[in-house]
Amino acid sequence: MRVVVALGGNALMQRGQKPDAELQRANVAAAVKSLAPLAERHELIITHGNGPQVGVLALESINDPNLERPYPLDTIGAETQGMIGYWMLQALQNALPGRQVVSMINQTLVSAVDPAFQNPTKFVGQVYTEDEAAKYAKEYGWTVKPDGDMWRRVVPSPLPQRVIETRLIRTLVRTGTVVVCAGGGGVPVVRNDVGQLEGVEAVIDKDMTASLLGEVLEADAFLILTDVPRVMRNYGTPAQEEIEHTTPWELRNEDFPAGSMGPKVEAVAGFVERTGDMAAIGRLDQCMEILEGKAGTIVTPNATWPLSSTL
Ligand SMILES: Nc1ncnc2c1ncn2[C@@H]1O[C@H](COP(=O)(O)OP(=O)(O)O)[C@@H](O)[C@H]1O
Ligand SMILES: NC(=O)OP(=O)(O)O
C-alpha cells in the first residue's frame, strides 16, 4: 500500500513545552518509533507541521539586532523544513537501517489572490495571555486570535494548489524511498507576472497539503496523526463522543474548530471524496491499528463498514 501520513505539530512540540532542540529531537525519535512499522510494510510519504517552530524562528529574527528587517515567512518555512526534516531523516535512518530515506525542501503553489491573505487563521508560535498578545500585536504588527483559553499569533494560510516537486516525490516513492516532504505544508510560493516562482508571507496547513499529495500520488490511505484517539462529537462537553467510522458527508454536517480539528476534517473529507479511498484521524502511537481500521476515526466514501480485508 501507499500511505501518506501528516504528522501533527503536537508530535514535535507539545503545548507548553519549551522549543528546545534536544526535546524536539527526542519527540521526533518517539514519533518515528511509531511510524517505523508502517514504513517497513508500506510505501510511506510523511509531511509534518511547523506552526510552533515558525513562530519561534520568526520571533528570533524580529529580535536580531543585526537584521534590518526580519526574515520573511517563506524563508522561515524553509528553515523549519530543514531543521525538522533533518531530525526526521536521522531518526528514520536510525530506525530503518538499509532503507533509503530522503527529506526534501518543497515549495507549494498558492493563489496570490487567495482570500486567506485578508483573513489570517494559522496559529504560529507560542501561546500568550490576552494582555501579552495585545502588546505584541501593537509592537510587531501581528494579528492575534484566541486559541482555546490563550492567545496566539495568526498568519495567512492559503489553500495549497500544487506541490511543485510532485514528480520528483513520485519517482522517489516508486523506488521504495521513505519521503519526508512538504513540511509545514510546503514553502508557500506564487508565480509572478513573468512565470517565476516567488515566496509569499504565509504558512500553509500541512493537513491540506498532505490531502492534495495523497490524491496526486494515488495513495491508498491518508492518515492524520495527532494527540487525540478519535475525532469527537460535542468535543469538550459532557455529551462528547468518539466518532469511530464516518463519511465525508457526515463530517461536513458537523462543526469543528477552525484552528485545530476543522482543517483536519476538511483534509480527510476532501481526500476521500476526490479519491474514493480511506482516510483517518487518530493518535500517532496507534498508526498501525488505524491503518487496519481498529483505531482512530476512519473515513470512507460510504457507510460500508468494516473495511475490506485489503487494508
Ligand atoms: N471535535 C474534536 N475532536 C477531537 N479533538 C478536537 C476536536 N476539536 C478540537 N480538537 C482539538 O484538536 C487538537 C488537534 O489539533 P492540532 O492541535 O491542530 O493538532 P496537531 O498539532 O497535532 O496537528 C486536539 O488536541 C484537540 O484538543
Ligand atoms: N503548517 C502547519 O500546518 O503546522 P502545524 O501542524 O504545526 O500547525
GROMACS .gro file of C-alpha atoms and ligand atoms in nm:
model
  346
    1MET     CA    1   0.000   0.000   0.000
    2ARG     CA    2   0.099   0.362  -0.049
    3VAL     CA    3   0.032   0.569   0.263
    4VAL     CA    4   0.055   0.945   0.314
    5VAL     CA    5   0.092   1.048   0.678
    6ALA     CA    6   0.055   1.400   0.819
    7LEU     CA    7   0.238   1.429   1.148
    8GLY     CA    8   0.086   1.682   1.387
    9GLY     CA    9   0.280   1.970   1.534
   10ASN     CA   10   0.188   1.826   1.875
   11ALA     CA   11   0.405   1.525   1.799
   12LEU     CA   12   0.707   1.754   1.763
   13MET     CA   13   0.643   2.006   2.041
   14GLN     CA   14   0.356   1.978   2.287
   15ARG     CA   15   0.166   2.280   2.412
   16GLY     CA   16   0.360   2.450   2.690
   17GLN     CA   17   0.689   2.272   2.608
   18LYS     CA   18   0.995   2.493   2.554
   19PRO     CA   19   1.123   2.485   2.194
   20ASP     CA   20   1.445   2.315   2.297
   21ALA     CA   21   1.623   2.131   2.013
   22GLU     CA   22   1.703   1.818   2.215
   23LEU     CA   23   1.347   1.792   2.340
   24GLN     CA   24   1.208   1.820   1.987
   25ARG     CA   25   1.463   1.571   1.858
   26ALA     CA   26   1.352   1.325   2.128
   27ASN     CA   27   0.986   1.387   2.033
   28VAL     CA   28   1.070   1.320   1.668
   29ALA     CA   29   1.252   0.998   1.761
   30ALA     CA   30   0.943   0.883   1.955
   31ALA     CA   31   0.720   0.970   1.658
   32VAL     CA   32   0.946   0.777   1.423
   33LYS     CA   33   0.933   0.473   1.654
   34SER     CA   34   0.558   0.464   1.591
   35LEU     CA   35   0.597   0.522   1.216
   36ALA     CA   36   0.876   0.269   1.155
   37PRO     CA   37   0.649  -0.041   1.140
   38LEU     CA   38   0.438   0.142   0.881
   39ALA     CA   39   0.746   0.215   0.673
   40GLU     CA   40   0.857  -0.148   0.698
   41ARG     CA   41   0.534  -0.271   0.539
   42HIS     CA   42   0.425   0.012   0.309
   43GLU     CA   43   0.538   0.292   0.078
   44LEU     CA   44   0.544   0.592   0.306
   45ILE     CA   45   0.529   0.969   0.247
   46ILE     CA   46   0.546   1.184   0.561
   47THR     CA   47   0.454   1.550   0.597
   48HIS     CA   48   0.491   1.735   0.924
   49GLY     CA   49   0.368   2.054   1.094
   50ASN     CA   50   0.579   2.359   1.170
   51GLY     CA   51   0.343   2.611   1.335
   52PRO     CA   52   0.518   2.631   1.674
   53GLN     CA   53   0.865   2.632   1.514
   54VAL     CA   54   0.782   2.906   1.259
   55GLY     CA   55   0.677   3.128   1.548
   56VAL     CA   56   0.999   3.065   1.741
   57LEU     CA   57   1.225   3.143   1.443
   58ALA     CA   58   1.017   3.448   1.344
   59LEU     CA   59   1.049   3.591   1.693
   60GLU     CA   60   1.425   3.531   1.691
   61SER     CA   61   1.450   3.709   1.360
   62ILE     CA   62   1.241   4.005   1.478
   63ASN     CA   63   1.473   4.044   1.778
   64ASP     CA   64   1.802   4.000   1.589
   65PRO     CA   65   1.979   4.339   1.613
   66ASN     CA   66   2.191   4.256   1.307
   67LEU     CA   67   1.892   4.235   1.076
   68GLU     CA   68   1.743   4.544   0.913
   69ARG     CA   69   1.423   4.351   0.857
   70PRO     CA   70   1.315   4.009   0.988
   71TYR     CA   71   1.333   3.705   0.762
   72PRO     CA   72   1.009   3.660   0.565
   73LEU     CA   73   0.778   3.368   0.646
   74ASP     CA   74   0.860   3.171   0.330
   75THR     CA   75   1.228   3.168   0.426
   76ILE     CA   76   1.143   3.073   0.783
   77GLY     CA   77   0.918   2.797   0.649
   78ALA     CA   78   1.215   2.657   0.457
   79GLU     CA   79   1.430   2.684   0.771
   80THR     CA   80   1.178   2.472   0.961
   81GLN     CA   81   1.170   2.216   0.679
   82GLY     CA   82   1.548   2.189   0.705
   83MET     CA   83   1.551   2.163   1.083
   84ILE     CA   84   1.258   1.925   1.136
   85GLY     CA   85   1.341   1.739   0.815
   86TYR     CA   86   1.693   1.676   0.943
   87TRP     CA   87   1.563   1.539   1.274
   88MET     CA   88   1.317   1.314   1.088
   89LEU     CA   89   1.576   1.199   0.837
   90GLN     CA   90   1.822   1.094   1.106
   91ALA     CA   91   1.559   0.925   1.323
   92LEU     CA   92   1.418   0.735   1.024
   93GLN     CA   93   1.763   0.626   0.909
   94ASN     CA   94   1.843   0.503   1.260
   95ALA     CA   95   1.511   0.318   1.284
   96LEU     CA   96   1.519   0.170   0.932
   97PRO     CA   97   1.876   0.062   0.858
   98GLY     CA   98   1.925  -0.027   0.493
   99ARG     CA   99   1.622   0.171   0.379
  100GLN     CA  100   1.662   0.482   0.165
  101VAL     CA  101   1.518   0.794   0.328
  102VAL     CA  102   1.505   1.147   0.194
  103SER     CA  103   1.394   1.474   0.344
  104MET     CA  104   1.313   1.742   0.088
  105ILE     CA  105   1.271   2.117   0.079
  106ASN     CA  106   0.943   2.171  -0.103
  107GLN     CA  107   0.751   2.463  -0.241
  108THR     CA  108   0.374   2.464  -0.265
  109LEU     CA  109   0.193   2.683  -0.515
  110VAL     CA  110  -0.085   2.903  -0.378
  111SER     CA  111  -0.303   3.169  -0.537
  112ALA     CA  112  -0.181   3.527  -0.490
  113VAL     CA  113  -0.546   3.630  -0.456
  114ASP     CA  114  -0.644   3.360  -0.206
  115PRO     CA  115  -0.886   3.529   0.039
  116ALA     CA  116  -0.679   3.380   0.324
  117PHE     CA  117  -0.429   3.665   0.275
  118GLN     CA  118  -0.700   3.902   0.405
  119ASN     CA  119  -0.805   3.674   0.692
  120PRO     CA  120  -0.513   3.517   0.885
  121THR     CA  121  -0.615   3.193   1.061
  122LYS     CA  122  -0.299   2.983   1.102
  123PHE     CA  123  -0.167   2.976   1.459
  124VAL     CA  124   0.211   3.004   1.485
  125GLY     CA  125   0.446   3.018   1.780
  126GLN     CA  126   0.377   3.001   2.147
  127VAL     CA  127   0.064   3.088   2.343
  128TYR     CA  128   0.025   3.422   2.527
  129THR     CA  129  -0.215   3.578   2.774
  130GLU     CA  130  -0.458   3.824   2.618
  131ASP     CA  131  -0.256   4.121   2.750
  132GLU     CA  132   0.075   3.984   2.618
  133ALA     CA  133  -0.083   3.913   2.280
  134ALA     CA  134  -0.222   4.268   2.260
  135LYS     CA  135   0.123   4.407   2.345
  136TYR     CA  136   0.296   4.205   2.071
  137ALA     CA  137   0.020   4.284   1.821
  138LYS     CA  138   0.095   4.654   1.874
  139GLU     CA  139   0.474   4.621   1.890
  140TYR     CA  140   0.525   4.380   1.597
  141GLY     CA  141   0.212   4.447   1.388
  142TRP     CA  142   0.091   4.090   1.442
  143THR     CA  143  -0.266   3.968   1.410
  144VAL     CA  144  -0.353   3.765   1.721
  145LYS     CA  145  -0.652   3.543   1.793
  146PRO     CA  146  -0.776   3.329   2.083
  147ASP     CA  147  -0.658   2.966   2.080
  148GLY     CA  148  -0.858   2.789   2.348
  149ASP     CA  149  -0.821   2.992   2.666
  150MET     CA  150  -0.493   3.156   2.548
  151TRP     CA  151  -0.392   3.379   2.255
  152ARG     CA  152  -0.153   3.326   1.962
  153ARG     CA  153  -0.021   3.498   1.655
  154VAL     CA  154  -0.206   3.408   1.335
  155VAL     CA  155  -0.076   3.433   0.977
  156PRO     CA  156  -0.243   3.381   0.637
  157SER     CA  157  -0.288   3.019   0.534
  158PRO     CA  158  -0.379   2.999   0.164
  159LEU     CA  159  -0.500   2.672   0.012
  160PRO     CA  160  -0.232   2.453  -0.149
  161GLN     CA  161  -0.279   2.414  -0.524
  162ARG     CA  162   0.022   2.204  -0.625
  163VAL     CA  163   0.342   2.078  -0.464
  164ILE     CA  164   0.600   2.199  -0.714
  165GLU     CA  165   0.824   1.892  -0.673
  166THR     CA  166   0.541   1.635  -0.703
  167ARG     CA  167   0.701   1.442  -0.991
  168LEU     CA  168   1.026   1.403  -0.801
  169ILE     CA  169   0.842   1.282  -0.491
  170ARG     CA  170   0.655   1.024  -0.701
  171THR     CA  171   0.979   0.900  -0.855
  172LEU     CA  172   1.140   0.860  -0.514
  173VAL     CA  173   0.841   0.678  -0.364
  174ARG     CA  174   0.841   0.432  -0.656
  175THR     CA  175   1.199   0.336  -0.569
  176GLY     CA  176   1.091   0.243  -0.215
  177THR     CA  177   1.239   0.556  -0.059
  178VAL     CA  178   1.069   0.687   0.255
  179VAL     CA  179   1.000   1.050   0.164
  180VAL     CA  180   0.968   1.332   0.417
  181CYS     CA  181   0.828   1.624   0.220
  182ALA     CA  182   0.607   1.932   0.214
  183GLY     CA  183   0.689   2.006   0.578
  184GLY     CA  184   0.471   2.284   0.715
  185GLY     CA  185   0.251   2.234   0.408
  186GLY     CA  186   0.541   2.337   0.184
  187VAL     CA  187   0.702   2.677   0.141
  188PRO     CA  188   0.421   2.896   0.001
  189VAL     CA  189   0.501   3.033  -0.345
  190VAL     CA  190   0.317   3.207  -0.627
  191ARG     CA  191   0.407   3.251  -0.994
  192ASN     CA  192   0.478   3.615  -1.071
  193ASP     CA  193   0.382   3.800  -1.389
  194VAL     CA  194   0.676   3.651  -1.581
  195GLY     CA  195   0.610   3.296  -1.459
  196GLN     CA  196   0.884   3.284  -1.196
  197LEU     CA  197   0.831   3.126  -0.854
  198GLU     CA  198   0.833   3.367  -0.560
  199GLY     CA  199   0.782   3.308  -0.188
  200VAL     CA  200   0.491   3.472  -0.004
  201GLU     CA  201   0.418   3.562   0.359
  202ALA     CA  202   0.208   3.269   0.474
  203VAL     CA  203   0.209   2.926   0.639
  204ILE     CA  204   0.012   2.656   0.458
  205ASP     CA  205  -0.188   2.398   0.652
  206LYS     CA  206   0.012   2.076   0.633
  207ASP     CA  207  -0.302   1.859   0.655
  208MET     CA  208  -0.444   2.028   0.343
  209THR     CA  209  -0.117   1.981   0.152
  210ALA     CA  210  -0.095   1.618   0.266
  211SER     CA  211  -0.451   1.561   0.139
  212LEU     CA  212  -0.353   1.703  -0.201
  213LEU     CA  213  -0.033   1.494  -0.209
  214GLY     CA  214  -0.229   1.182  -0.120
  215GLU     CA  215  -0.455   1.243  -0.416
  216VAL     CA  216  -0.191   1.320  -0.677
  217LEU     CA  217   0.042   1.039  -0.558
  218GLU     CA  218  -0.255   0.797  -0.568
  219ALA     CA  219  -0.216   0.696  -0.207
  220ASP     CA  220  -0.432   0.406  -0.084
  221ALA     CA  221  -0.468   0.570   0.258
  222PHE     CA  222  -0.420   0.912   0.415
  223LEU     CA  223  -0.360   0.929   0.790
  224ILE     CA  224  -0.356   1.243   1.006
  225LEU     CA  225  -0.171   1.155   1.325
  226THR     CA  226  -0.220   1.382   1.624
  227ASP     CA  227  -0.272   1.363   2.002
  228VAL     CA  228  -0.638   1.257   2.026
  229PRO     CA  229  -0.755   0.898   1.968
  230ARG     CA  230  -1.052   1.000   1.755
  231VAL     CA  231  -1.247   1.298   1.626
  232MET     CA  232  -1.522   1.368   1.878
  233ARG     CA  233  -1.877   1.494   1.850
  234ASN     CA  234  -1.958   1.768   2.104
  235TYR     CA  235  -1.589   1.794   2.190
  236GLY     CA  236  -1.517   1.928   2.537
  237THR     CA  237  -1.877   1.893   2.656
  238PRO     CA  238  -2.037   1.628   2.879
  239ALA     CA  239  -2.202   1.491   2.562
  240GLN     CA  240  -1.864   1.428   2.396
  241GLU     CA  241  -1.847   1.103   2.199
  242GLU     CA  242  -1.580   0.946   1.979
  243ILE     CA  243  -1.654   0.900   1.609
  244GLU     CA  244  -1.535   0.554   1.508
  245HIS     CA  245  -1.636   0.549   1.143
  246THR     CA  246  -1.783   0.824   0.930
  247THR     CA  247  -1.821   0.961   0.578
  248PRO     CA  248  -1.729   1.298   0.424
  249TRP     CA  249  -2.099   1.383   0.408
  250GLU     CA  250  -2.150   1.323   0.781
  251LEU     CA  251  -1.834   1.516   0.870
  252ARG     CA  252  -1.942   1.813   0.663
  253ASN     CA  253  -2.265   1.826   0.860
  254GLU     CA  254  -2.082   1.880   1.190
  255ASP     CA  255  -1.893   2.184   1.320
  256PHE     CA  256  -1.523   2.164   1.409
  257PRO     CA  257  -1.295   2.445   1.531
  258ALA     CA  258  -1.108   2.638   1.258
  259GLY     CA  259  -0.767   2.637   1.425
  260SER     CA  260  -0.739   2.265   1.507
  261MET     CA  261  -0.980   1.987   1.406
  262GLY     CA  262  -1.155   2.188   1.131
  263PRO     CA  263  -0.874   2.172   0.871
  264LYS     CA  264  -0.804   1.807   0.956
  265VAL     CA  265  -1.165   1.711   0.894
  266GLU     CA  266  -1.168   1.915   0.572
  267ALA     CA  267  -0.844   1.746   0.460
  268VAL     CA  268  -0.966   1.388   0.516
  269ALA     CA  269  -1.315   1.456   0.380
  270GLY     CA  270  -1.167   1.610   0.064
  271PHE     CA  271  -0.925   1.320   0.012
  272VAL     CA  272  -1.200   1.057   0.047
  273GLU     CA  273  -1.440   1.249  -0.179
  274ARG     CA  274  -1.182   1.301  -0.452
  275THR     CA  275  -1.024   0.954  -0.444
  276GLY     CA  276  -1.281   0.712  -0.300
  277ASP     CA  277  -1.002   0.579  -0.076
  278MET     CA  278  -0.973   0.563   0.301
  279ALA     CA  279  -0.853   0.838   0.534
  280ALA     CA  280  -0.832   0.853   0.913
  281ILE     CA  281  -0.753   1.079   1.207
  282GLY     CA  282  -0.607   0.933   1.524
  283ARG     CA  283  -0.319   0.902   1.764
  284LEU     CA  284   0.034   0.874   1.637
  285ASP     CA  285   0.118   0.573   1.855
  286GLN     CA  286  -0.178   0.383   1.705
  287CYS     CA  287  -0.090   0.432   1.337
  288MET     CA  288  -0.074   0.058   1.255
  289GLU     CA  289  -0.409  -0.009   1.424
  290ILE     CA  290  -0.559   0.291   1.242
  291LEU     CA  291  -0.448   0.156   0.907
  292GLU     CA  292  -0.611  -0.177   0.997
  293GLY     CA  293  -0.932   0.009   1.085
  294LYS     CA  294  -0.905  -0.085   1.453
  295ALA     CA  295  -0.840   0.264   1.597
  296GLY     CA  296  -0.888   0.630   1.506
  297THR     CA  297  -1.176   0.789   1.318
  298ILE     CA  298  -1.197   0.608   0.986
  299VAL     CA  299  -1.346   0.797   0.692
  300THR     CA  300  -1.470   0.608   0.387
  301PRO     CA  301  -1.687   0.718   0.093
  302ASN     CA  302  -2.000   0.549   0.229
  303ALA     CA  303  -2.132   0.379   0.539
  304THR     CA  304  -1.992   0.035   0.442
  305TRP     CA  305  -1.816  -0.099   0.747
  306PRO     CA  306  -1.589  -0.274   0.835
  307LEU     CA  307  -1.341  -0.205   0.558
  308SER     CA  308  -1.248  -0.477   0.309
  309SER     CA  309  -0.968  -0.714   0.404
  310THR     CA  310  -0.729  -0.542   0.162
  311LEU     CA  311  -0.636  -0.295   0.433
  312LIG     N1  312  -1.403   1.764   1.773
  312LIG     C1  313  -1.278   1.741   1.815
  312LIG     N2  314  -1.236   1.615   1.834
  312LIG     C2  315  -1.110   1.590   1.875
  312LIG     N3  316  -1.018   1.687   1.900
  312LIG     C3  317  -1.055   1.814   1.882
  312LIG     C4  318  -1.186   1.846   1.840
  312LIG     N4  319  -1.195   1.980   1.830
  312LIG     C5  320  -1.078   2.030   1.865
  312LIG     N5  321  -0.991   1.931   1.895
  312LIG     C6  322  -0.851   1.956   1.935
  312LIG     O1  323  -0.773   1.939   1.820
  312LIG     C7  324  -0.640   1.907   1.864
  312LIG     C8  325  -0.561   1.853   1.747
  312LIG     O2  326  -0.540   1.960   1.655
  312LIG     P1  327  -0.399   2.033   1.650
  312LIG     O3  328  -0.360   2.082   1.785
  312LIG     O4  329  -0.404   2.133   1.539
  312LIG     O5  330  -0.311   1.909   1.611
  312LIG     P2  331  -0.164   1.886   1.556
  312LIG     O6  332  -0.077   1.999   1.607
  312LIG     O7  333  -0.129   1.753   1.614
  312LIG     O8  334  -0.175   1.886   1.406
  312LIG     C9  335  -0.663   1.811   1.979
  312LIG     O9  336  -0.557   1.812   2.070
  312LIG    C10  337  -0.793   1.863   2.040
  312LIG    O10  338  -0.764   1.944   2.154
  313LIG     N1  339   0.198   2.416   0.882
  313LIG     C1  340   0.120   2.350   0.973
  313LIG     O1  341   0.010   2.304   0.944
  313LIG     O2  342   0.176   2.338   1.100
  313LIG     P1  343   0.107   2.281   1.232
  313LIG     O3  344   0.053   2.146   1.201
  313LIG     O4  345   0.220   2.275   1.332
  313LIG     O5  346   0.001   2.379   1.272
   0.00000   0.00000   0.00000
